[in-house]
Amino acid sequence: MSVTAACSVVIPTYNRAAYLRDALDSVQAQTFPDWELLVVDDRSTDDTARLVTEIARLDPRVRLLRNSGAKGPGAARNTGLRDARGRYVAFLDSDDRWEPSKLSHFMAAAHAHPEAVLIGSDYTIRDVATNTIRTMRDIVFQTMLPWWEEYEFTADLIPCARLRENASLLADREIALSMTIAGFLWIHTSSAMLDRHAALEAGAFDERLLLHEDTDLWLRMIARGSMVFIDRELAIYDVTGRADATGERYAGHDPARLHTKYMLWAADLMLLERIGRTHVLSPAQCALLSDRLNFFQGECASAAWRAGMKRRWLGHALAASRQPLARYAGRAIQRWYSSIRP
């Protein structure tokens, strides 16, 4: 086996042996053969290590890496990212799957756009419990765009009509940043491939984040280089039980990462606060951010109150009460900027 590969595939996993085999099979079924697979076991207590070891005996492209303790998916992805031998690194969650032509399309896009630091595609979103199947495109074009066209702070910021005519604009940096602030960045970890060197230069995944560590890295990367969108459904994202972290898929989950209502709202709020601190925003994006921060402070306050978290409720409630003044100032700045712009 070659010591290098065109693409390194990283699967972080923790107690998902019952689902991992399907993910592994989908990698081995790729029509593009020049890959290595790094399964990063976050110290699972189930049969994960045995399963991967048996597969690695039969396929030398497969390697098992084990973290020293349960550190979370961001740390597990970083372990794979640092140990990868390929220029490009593609990620797959241990309960998701790829279409057989996934890597072929991604590597073709990488060769066509060697300057790109991040490549993503459309994907299928499946919920077995509710028997529903949607695509990322469905969410963007059927749910988000109609709202963004009517929402005061995005009507002129996100070019909805142009996006309908040309979906490749999803890869535009400013549009992607505005979409993130407005509630939905389309690229999902299992549908992403990145330039390894660029990811490490950008700081890799922030291991302190419990959620949105992927979105945080995508935004830092596209601030440094370009992104490409492949308009094909090439991954299957399984969201069964995800909304409330229930069912077999979450039985062995780290309790600190269980998706309580407060945790989900707080994670969204934390991401927006980080965007405000670390990214250069236009006046229109600042006004949008201010409005979204106010919304999420309110939702965090409600969730904290229902969970009996009175101190956190008070902190969020006070922060939300300060937002109207900041929002008014943001609108004034936006109007002034529009008046002087040529």
Short mmCIF file of C-alpha atoms in Angstrom, two decimals, residues 2-341:
data_model
loop_
_atom_site.label_atom_id
_atom_site.label_comp_id
_atom_site.label_asym_id
_atom_site.label_seq_id
_atom_site.Cartn_x
_atom_site.Cartn_y
_atom_site.Cartn_z
CA SER A 2 1.18 3.50 -0.80
CA VAL A 3 2.12 5.65 2.20
CA THR A 4 0.06 8.47 0.68
CA ALA A 5 -3.43 8.72 -0.73
CA ALA A 6 -5.18 11.35 -2.82
CA CYS A 7 -7.88 11.64 -0.16
CA SER A 8 -7.98 10.73 3.52
CA VAL A 9 -11.40 9.84 4.91
CA VAL A 10 -11.94 10.49 8.63
CA ILE A 11 -14.76 8.87 10.60
CA PRO A 12 -14.96 9.95 14.26
CA THR A 13 -16.96 7.53 16.39
CA TYR A 14 -18.06 6.82 19.93
CA ASN A 15 -20.20 3.78 20.79
CA ARG A 16 -21.74 3.53 17.33
CA ALA A 17 -20.64 -0.02 16.40
CA ALA A 18 -24.19 -0.92 15.40
CA TYR A 19 -24.18 1.82 12.73
CA LEU A 20 -20.51 2.07 11.86
CA ARG A 21 -20.46 -0.89 9.49
CA ASP A 22 -22.80 0.83 7.02
CA ALA A 23 -20.57 3.93 7.02
CA LEU A 24 -17.46 1.82 6.43
CA ASP A 25 -19.13 -0.14 3.65
CA SER A 26 -20.10 3.10 1.89
CA VAL A 27 -16.44 4.21 1.87
CA GLN A 28 -15.20 0.85 0.59
CA ALA A 29 -17.85 1.00 -2.17
CA GLN A 30 -16.42 4.24 -3.62
CA THR A 31 -15.70 4.20 -7.34
CA PHE A 32 -12.66 6.40 -6.66
CA PRO A 33 -10.08 3.97 -5.20
CA ASP A 34 -7.19 6.20 -4.07
CA TRP A 35 -8.24 6.81 -0.47
CA GLU A 36 -7.25 5.89 3.05
CA LEU A 37 -9.77 5.57 5.86
CA LEU A 38 -8.98 6.69 9.40
CA VAL A 39 -11.55 5.62 11.98
CA VAL A 40 -10.91 7.65 15.12
CA ASP A 41 -12.34 5.84 18.12
CA ASP A 42 -13.04 8.23 21.00
CA ARG A 43 -12.50 5.37 23.48
CA SER A 44 -15.77 3.55 22.79
CA THR A 45 -16.93 0.90 25.27
CA ASP A 46 -18.72 -1.21 22.64
CA ASP A 47 -17.35 -3.40 19.80
CA THR A 48 -16.07 -0.49 17.70
CA ALA A 49 -12.35 -1.33 17.99
CA ARG A 50 -12.87 -5.01 17.21
CA LEU A 51 -15.04 -4.24 14.18
CA VAL A 52 -12.57 -1.79 12.66
CA THR A 53 -9.56 -4.01 13.43
CA GLU A 54 -11.17 -6.92 11.57
CA ILE A 55 -11.90 -4.74 8.53
CA ALA A 56 -8.38 -3.27 8.58
CA ARG A 57 -6.91 -6.78 8.38
CA LEU A 58 -8.68 -7.29 5.06
CA ASP A 59 -8.23 -3.77 3.67
CA PRO A 60 -4.87 -2.08 4.36
CA ARG A 61 -6.36 1.30 3.39
CA VAL A 62 -8.26 1.24 6.71
CA ARG A 63 -6.57 2.40 9.93
CA LEU A 64 -7.84 2.58 13.51
CA LEU A 65 -6.76 5.51 15.67
CA ARG A 66 -7.75 5.72 19.33
CA ASN A 67 -7.95 8.87 21.41
CA SER A 68 -6.66 8.74 24.97
CA GLY A 69 -10.16 9.47 26.26
CA ALA A 70 -13.63 10.54 25.14
CA LYS A 71 -12.83 14.03 23.86
CA GLY A 72 -15.75 14.67 21.51
CA PRO A 73 -16.14 14.75 17.70
CA GLY A 74 -14.11 17.92 17.17
CA ALA A 75 -11.08 16.41 18.90
CA ALA A 76 -11.59 13.09 17.09
CA ARG A 77 -11.70 14.83 13.72
CA ASN A 78 -8.54 16.74 14.63
CA THR A 79 -6.79 13.46 15.46
CA GLY A 80 -7.64 12.19 11.98
CA LEU A 81 -6.79 15.50 10.34
CA ARG A 82 -3.32 15.57 11.86
CA ASP A 83 -2.60 11.91 11.01
CA ALA A 84 -3.98 12.07 7.46
CA ARG A 85 -1.62 11.39 4.56
CA GLY A 86 -3.70 12.90 1.76
CA ARG A 87 -3.81 16.50 0.60
CA TYR A 88 -7.59 16.36 0.88
CA VAL A 89 -9.57 15.16 3.89
CA ALA A 90 -13.22 14.14 3.69
CA PHE A 91 -15.32 13.55 6.78
CA LEU A 92 -18.10 11.05 7.37
CA ASP A 93 -20.07 10.72 10.59
CA SER A 94 -20.25 7.17 11.87
CA ASP A 95 -24.02 6.87 11.38
CA ASP A 96 -24.14 8.49 7.92
CA ARG A 97 -23.36 7.06 4.48
CA TRP A 98 -21.99 8.13 1.11
CA GLU A 99 -23.20 7.46 -2.40
CA PRO A 100 -20.65 5.33 -4.36
CA SER A 101 -19.64 8.21 -6.64
CA LYS A 102 -19.11 10.72 -3.80
CA LEU A 103 -15.32 10.84 -3.83
CA SER A 104 -15.16 10.73 -7.64
CA HIS A 105 -17.21 13.92 -7.87
CA PHE A 106 -15.33 15.61 -5.05
CA MET A 107 -11.89 14.81 -6.43
CA ALA A 108 -12.97 15.96 -9.91
CA ALA A 109 -14.07 19.28 -8.33
CA ALA A 110 -10.74 19.53 -6.47
CA HIS A 111 -8.79 19.05 -9.71
CA ALA A 112 -10.98 21.59 -11.51
CA HIS A 113 -10.59 24.12 -8.66
CA PRO A 114 -7.14 23.56 -7.09
CA GLU A 115 -7.43 26.90 -5.29
CA ALA A 116 -10.50 25.73 -3.30
CA VAL A 117 -9.98 25.03 0.40
CA LEU A 118 -13.45 23.58 1.01
CA ILE A 119 -15.79 21.52 -1.18
CA GLY A 120 -19.35 20.49 -0.33
CA SER A 121 -22.33 18.91 -2.01
CA ASP A 122 -26.06 18.49 -1.67
CA TYR A 123 -27.12 15.63 0.58
CA THR A 124 -30.16 13.62 1.62
CA ILE A 125 -31.58 14.07 5.13
CA ARG A 126 -33.35 10.97 6.40
CA ASP A 127 -35.46 10.45 9.52
CA VAL A 128 -36.47 6.83 9.93
CA ALA A 129 -38.72 7.54 12.93
CA THR A 130 -40.91 9.96 10.99
CA ASN A 131 -40.37 8.27 7.61
CA THR A 132 -39.30 11.53 6.00
CA ILE A 133 -36.62 12.26 3.42
CA ARG A 134 -35.51 15.74 2.34
CA THR A 135 -32.47 17.19 0.70
CA MET A 136 -30.35 20.13 1.75
CA ARG A 137 -31.58 21.84 -1.41
CA ASP A 138 -35.19 21.38 -0.25
CA ILE A 139 -34.43 23.17 3.01
CA VAL A 140 -32.62 26.06 1.32
CA PHE A 141 -34.97 26.63 -1.60
CA GLN A 142 -38.33 25.60 -0.14
CA THR A 143 -37.98 26.70 3.48
CA MET A 144 -35.21 29.24 3.99
CA LEU A 145 -35.35 31.36 0.81
CA PRO A 146 -39.08 32.18 1.14
CA TRP A 147 -38.46 33.34 4.71
CA TRP A 148 -35.30 35.27 3.86
CA GLU A 149 -37.16 37.09 1.06
CA GLU A 150 -39.64 38.43 3.61
CA TYR A 151 -37.33 38.88 6.61
CA GLU A 152 -36.41 42.54 7.04
CA PHE A 153 -32.72 41.94 7.63
CA THR A 154 -32.07 39.48 4.78
CA ALA A 155 -34.36 40.69 1.99
CA ASP A 156 -31.54 42.77 0.50
CA LEU A 157 -28.63 40.81 1.96
CA ILE A 158 -29.16 37.27 0.60
CA PRO A 159 -29.78 37.29 -3.20
CA CYS A 160 -32.61 34.76 -3.20
CA ALA A 161 -33.63 35.26 -6.85
CA ARG A 162 -30.04 34.83 -8.04
CA LEU A 163 -29.60 31.73 -5.90
CA ARG A 164 -32.65 30.16 -7.54
CA GLU A 165 -31.11 30.79 -10.94
CA ASN A 166 -27.58 29.73 -9.98
CA ALA A 167 -27.14 27.36 -7.03
CA SER A 168 -23.34 27.59 -7.31
CA LEU A 169 -23.67 30.96 -5.51
CA LEU A 170 -24.12 28.92 -2.33
CA ALA A 171 -20.32 28.76 -2.34
CA ASP A 172 -19.91 32.56 -2.29
CA ARG A 173 -18.16 33.58 0.92
CA GLU A 174 -20.34 36.58 1.79
CA ILE A 175 -23.56 34.73 0.96
CA ALA A 176 -22.47 31.75 3.06
CA LEU A 177 -21.60 34.02 5.98
CA SER A 178 -24.94 35.82 5.76
CA MET A 179 -26.80 32.49 5.51
CA THR A 180 -25.05 31.28 8.65
CA ILE A 181 -26.06 34.37 10.61
CA ALA A 182 -29.59 34.04 9.22
CA GLY A 183 -29.96 30.46 10.40
CA PHE A 184 -28.67 27.89 7.93
CA LEU A 185 -25.25 27.17 6.47
CA TRP A 186 -25.84 24.42 3.95
CA ILE A 187 -22.59 22.43 4.19
CA HIS A 188 -22.70 19.36 6.48
CA THR A 189 -19.68 17.47 7.81
CA SER A 190 -20.52 14.25 5.96
CA SER A 191 -20.74 16.22 2.71
CA ALA A 192 -17.51 18.18 3.17
CA MET A 193 -13.97 17.75 1.89
CA LEU A 194 -11.22 20.19 2.77
CA ASP A 195 -7.63 20.98 1.97
CA ARG A 196 -5.71 19.53 4.91
CA HIS A 197 -2.99 22.20 5.01
CA ALA A 198 -5.54 25.02 4.84
CA ALA A 199 -7.59 23.47 7.65
CA LEU A 200 -4.56 23.18 9.92
CA GLU A 201 -3.52 26.75 9.09
CA ALA A 202 -7.02 27.92 10.03
CA GLY A 203 -6.66 26.25 13.44
CA ALA A 204 -8.57 23.00 12.78
CA PHE A 205 -11.74 22.21 14.78
CA ASP A 206 -12.22 24.10 18.03
CA GLU A 207 -12.38 21.26 20.55
CA ARG A 208 -14.02 23.48 23.17
CA LEU A 209 -17.27 23.69 21.20
CA LEU A 210 -19.95 21.09 21.93
CA LEU A 211 -21.85 21.91 18.74
CA HIS A 212 -21.18 23.83 15.50
CA GLU A 213 -17.46 23.13 15.59
CA ASP A 214 -17.77 22.25 11.90
CA THR A 215 -19.56 25.47 10.91
CA ASP A 216 -17.01 27.46 12.90
CA LEU A 217 -14.14 25.88 10.94
CA TRP A 218 -15.88 26.23 7.55
CA LEU A 219 -16.26 29.98 8.10
CA ARG A 220 -12.63 30.37 9.17
CA MET A 221 -11.49 28.45 6.10
CA ILE A 222 -13.53 30.33 3.51
CA ALA A 223 -12.24 33.59 4.99
CA ARG A 224 -8.86 32.38 3.67
CA GLY A 225 -9.82 30.69 0.39
CA SER A 226 -12.63 29.69 -1.94
CA MET A 227 -15.38 27.09 -1.61
CA VAL A 228 -17.07 24.89 -4.25
CA PHE A 229 -20.63 23.54 -4.28
CA ILE A 230 -21.43 20.27 -6.08
CA ASP A 231 -25.11 20.20 -7.02
CA ARG A 232 -25.58 16.46 -6.44
CA GLU A 233 -26.93 14.45 -3.50
CA LEU A 234 -23.81 12.50 -2.53
CA ALA A 235 -24.27 11.80 1.20
CA ILE A 236 -27.07 10.49 3.41
CA TYR A 237 -27.40 12.33 6.70
CA ASP A 238 -29.40 10.33 9.28
CA VAL A 239 -31.17 12.62 11.75
CA THR A 240 -33.31 9.94 13.43
CA GLY A 241 -33.72 10.93 17.09
CA ARG A 242 -31.42 13.94 16.72
CA ALA A 243 -33.94 16.61 17.73
CA ASP A 244 -34.13 15.34 21.32
CA ALA A 245 -31.20 12.88 21.35
CA THR A 246 -33.39 9.82 21.83
CA GLY A 247 -33.37 6.24 20.55
CA GLU A 248 -30.67 3.61 20.05
CA ARG A 249 -28.34 5.95 18.16
CA TYR A 250 -27.96 8.15 21.26
CA ALA A 251 -28.00 5.46 23.97
CA GLY A 252 -24.20 5.55 24.34
CA HIS A 253 -23.86 9.28 23.75
CA ASP A 254 -21.78 11.50 26.01
CA PRO A 255 -24.34 12.99 28.47
CA ALA A 256 -22.63 16.39 28.15
CA ARG A 257 -23.57 16.47 24.46
CA LEU A 258 -27.22 15.41 24.73
CA HIS A 259 -29.39 17.85 22.85
CA THR A 260 -31.46 19.59 25.50
CA LYS A 261 -33.50 22.55 24.30
CA TYR A 262 -31.31 24.94 26.22
CA MET A 263 -28.11 23.43 24.88
CA LEU A 264 -29.29 23.76 21.27
CA TRP A 265 -30.32 27.40 21.66
CA ALA A 266 -27.15 28.23 23.62
CA ALA A 267 -24.94 26.60 20.95
CA ASP A 268 -26.58 28.72 18.24
CA LEU A 269 -26.10 31.83 20.36
CA MET A 270 -22.44 31.00 21.03
CA LEU A 271 -21.76 30.57 17.31
CA LEU A 272 -23.31 33.95 16.49
CA GLU A 273 -21.37 35.69 19.26
CA ARG A 274 -18.17 34.14 17.92
CA ILE A 275 -18.97 35.31 14.39
CA GLY A 276 -19.40 38.83 15.69
CA ARG A 277 -16.00 38.71 17.39
CA THR A 278 -13.94 37.00 14.70
CA HIS A 279 -15.34 37.96 11.29
CA VAL A 280 -15.38 41.27 9.44
CA LEU A 281 -19.05 42.06 8.83
CA SER A 282 -20.73 44.64 6.64
CA PRO A 283 -23.19 47.06 8.27
CA ALA A 284 -26.09 44.99 6.89
CA GLN A 285 -24.61 41.81 8.35
CA CYS A 286 -24.09 43.59 11.69
CA ALA A 287 -27.77 44.60 11.75
CA LEU A 288 -28.80 41.02 10.92
CA LEU A 289 -26.51 39.66 13.62
CA SER A 290 -27.93 42.04 16.20
CA ASP A 291 -31.48 40.94 15.45
CA ARG A 292 -30.56 37.23 15.56
CA LEU A 293 -28.67 37.67 18.85
CA ASN A 294 -31.76 39.24 20.35
CA PHE A 295 -33.89 36.32 19.15
CA PHE A 296 -31.53 33.67 20.52
CA GLN A 297 -31.08 35.44 23.85
CA GLY A 298 -34.85 35.32 24.20
CA GLU A 299 -35.06 31.64 23.29
CA CYS A 300 -32.21 30.80 25.67
CA ALA A 301 -34.01 32.69 28.44
CA SER A 302 -37.23 30.74 27.80
CA ALA A 303 -35.43 27.38 27.69
CA ALA A 304 -33.44 28.20 30.83
CA TRP A 305 -36.61 29.17 32.71
CA ARG A 306 -38.37 25.92 31.73
CA ALA A 307 -35.30 23.94 32.83
CA GLY A 308 -35.19 25.70 36.20
CA MET A 309 -31.89 27.43 35.38
CA LYS A 310 -32.79 30.75 37.01
CA ARG A 311 -29.36 32.41 36.92
CA ARG A 312 -28.92 31.64 33.24
CA TRP A 313 -32.48 32.83 32.59
CA LEU A 314 -31.66 36.16 34.22
CA GLY A 315 -28.43 36.57 32.22
CA HIS A 316 -30.15 35.90 28.90
CA ALA A 317 -33.16 38.05 29.81
CA LEU A 318 -30.93 41.01 30.66
CA ALA A 319 -28.92 40.55 27.45
CA ALA A 320 -32.10 40.43 25.38
CA SER A 321 -33.36 43.63 27.00
CA ARG A 322 -30.20 45.45 25.86
CA GLN A 323 -30.53 44.35 22.24
CA PRO A 324 -33.22 46.81 21.05
CA LEU A 325 -30.80 49.75 21.52
CA ALA A 326 -28.02 47.89 19.69
CA ARG A 327 -30.44 46.97 16.92
CA TYR A 328 -31.52 50.61 16.54
CA ALA A 329 -27.88 51.69 16.31
CA GLY A 330 -27.18 48.98 13.73
CA ARG A 331 -30.05 50.17 11.55
CA ALA A 332 -28.81 53.77 11.79
CA ILE A 333 -25.32 52.74 10.70
CA GLN A 334 -26.77 50.73 7.82
CA ARG A 335 -28.82 53.71 6.61
CA TRP A 336 -25.76 56.00 6.84
CA TYR A 337 -23.59 53.50 4.93
CA SER A 338 -26.25 53.20 2.20
CA SER A 339 -26.43 56.98 1.87
CA ILE A 340 -22.70 57.42 1.22
CA ARG A 341 -22.08 54.32 -0.87
#
